[in-house]
Structure formats: C-alpha cells, structure tokens
Coordinates of C-alpha atoms in Angstrom, one line a residue:
E39 CA 143.9 -4.1 -26.3
V40 CA 141.4 -1.9 -26.0
K41 CA 140.3 -1.7 -29.9
D42 CA 141.0 -5.2 -30.0
A43 CA 138.8 -6.1 -27.8
L44 CA 136.4 -3.9 -29.9
R45 CA 137.3 -5.4 -32.8
R46 CA 136.4 -8.4 -31.2
N47 CA 133.1 -7.6 -29.9
T48 CA 132.5 -6.0 -33.7
E49 CA 133.3 -9.0 -34.9
D50 CA 131.0 -11.6 -32.9
A51 CA 128.8 -8.9 -33.3
A52 CA 128.2 -9.1 -37.0
A53 CA 128.4 -13.5 -36.9
R54 CA 125.9 -13.4 -34.2
G55 CA 123.3 -11.7 -36.3
I56 CA 124.0 -8.0 -34.3
F57 CA 123.5 -5.4 -36.6
G58 CA 122.8 -1.9 -34.3
V59 CA 122.2 -1.3 -30.0
P60 CA 121.1 -2.1 -28.1
T61 CA 120.0 -5.2 -29.2
F62 CA 118.9 -7.9 -26.0
E63 CA 119.5 -11.4 -26.4
A64 CA 117.1 -13.8 -24.1
A65 CA 116.3 -17.2 -25.0
G66 CA 118.0 -16.9 -28.7
E67 CA 115.6 -14.4 -29.3
Q68 CA 117.3 -11.5 -30.9
F69 CA 115.1 -7.8 -30.0
W70 CA 116.5 -4.9 -31.2
G71 CA 117.0 -1.4 -30.1
A72 CA 116.1 0.2 -26.5
D73 CA 111.7 0.9 -27.4
A74 CA 112.3 -2.8 -26.8
L75 CA 112.8 -3.7 -24.0
G76 CA 108.2 -4.1 -23.1
F77 CA 109.0 -6.8 -26.3
V78 CA 111.3 -8.2 -23.9
N79 CA 109.6 -8.3 -21.2
A80 CA 106.0 -9.6 -22.4
Y81 CA 108.8 -12.1 -24.7
L82 CA 109.9 -13.4 -21.3
A83 CA 106.9 -13.6 -20.0
D84 CA 104.5 -15.4 -22.6
A85 CA 107.4 -17.0 -25.3
T86 CA 104.3 -17.9 -27.8
V87 CA 104.1 -14.4 -28.2
L88 CA 106.5 -14.3 -31.3
G89 CA 104.1 -17.3 -32.8
N90 CA 101.5 -15.5 -33.3
D91 CA 99.2 -15.2 -36.8
E92 CA 100.7 -11.0 -37.5
M93 CA 104.3 -12.6 -35.7
R94 CA 104.3 -15.1 -38.2
R95 CA 103.0 -13.0 -40.6
I96 CA 106.2 -10.1 -40.3
D97 CA 108.4 -12.9 -40.1
A98 CA 107.5 -14.1 -43.2
L99 CA 108.1 -11.1 -45.3
P100 CA 111.0 -10.1 -47.7
V101 CA 114.9 -9.3 -46.7
G102 CA 115.2 -5.0 -47.5
A103 CA 118.3 -5.5 -46.5
M104 CA 121.5 -8.3 -45.2
R105 CA 124.9 -7.0 -44.1
K106 CA 127.3 -8.1 -46.5
G107 CA 130.3 -10.2 -45.2
G108 CA 133.8 -8.7 -45.3

C-alpha cells in the first residue's frame, strides 16, 4: 500500500513537471529547492517579481535538459 502510494505520488509529481524536492507551489508557480523559500515569500508578497526584465530573460533561455516520459 505504501509503495503504491509512493508510485502514484511520484507519477503525479512528474506529470506536473516536478523534478526535485522540495518543490513549492504557489498560485500555479513552482519553486524548487530549500533555498527557494525566500523567493517563494517574495512572490507571495508581490507576484510581479516574476515579471521583471531579468526573470523574462532567464525564462527565455534554452532548456538544457528535459525529463523523458516513460
């Protein structure tokens, strides 16, 4: 039962694009890593923090690796 729950949770996380722990989700945005807590708090205080020029530049960078389904 526990293994089945772990398997379901892992599959659900992968389907949602989660690739590591801890991952925090706030208002549909994902933040990865324990060091991201400050960023999560900044986002919760002001969601426009993701819309500044530097964040748009970073978001436009090419993806270095992607998880393959299967």
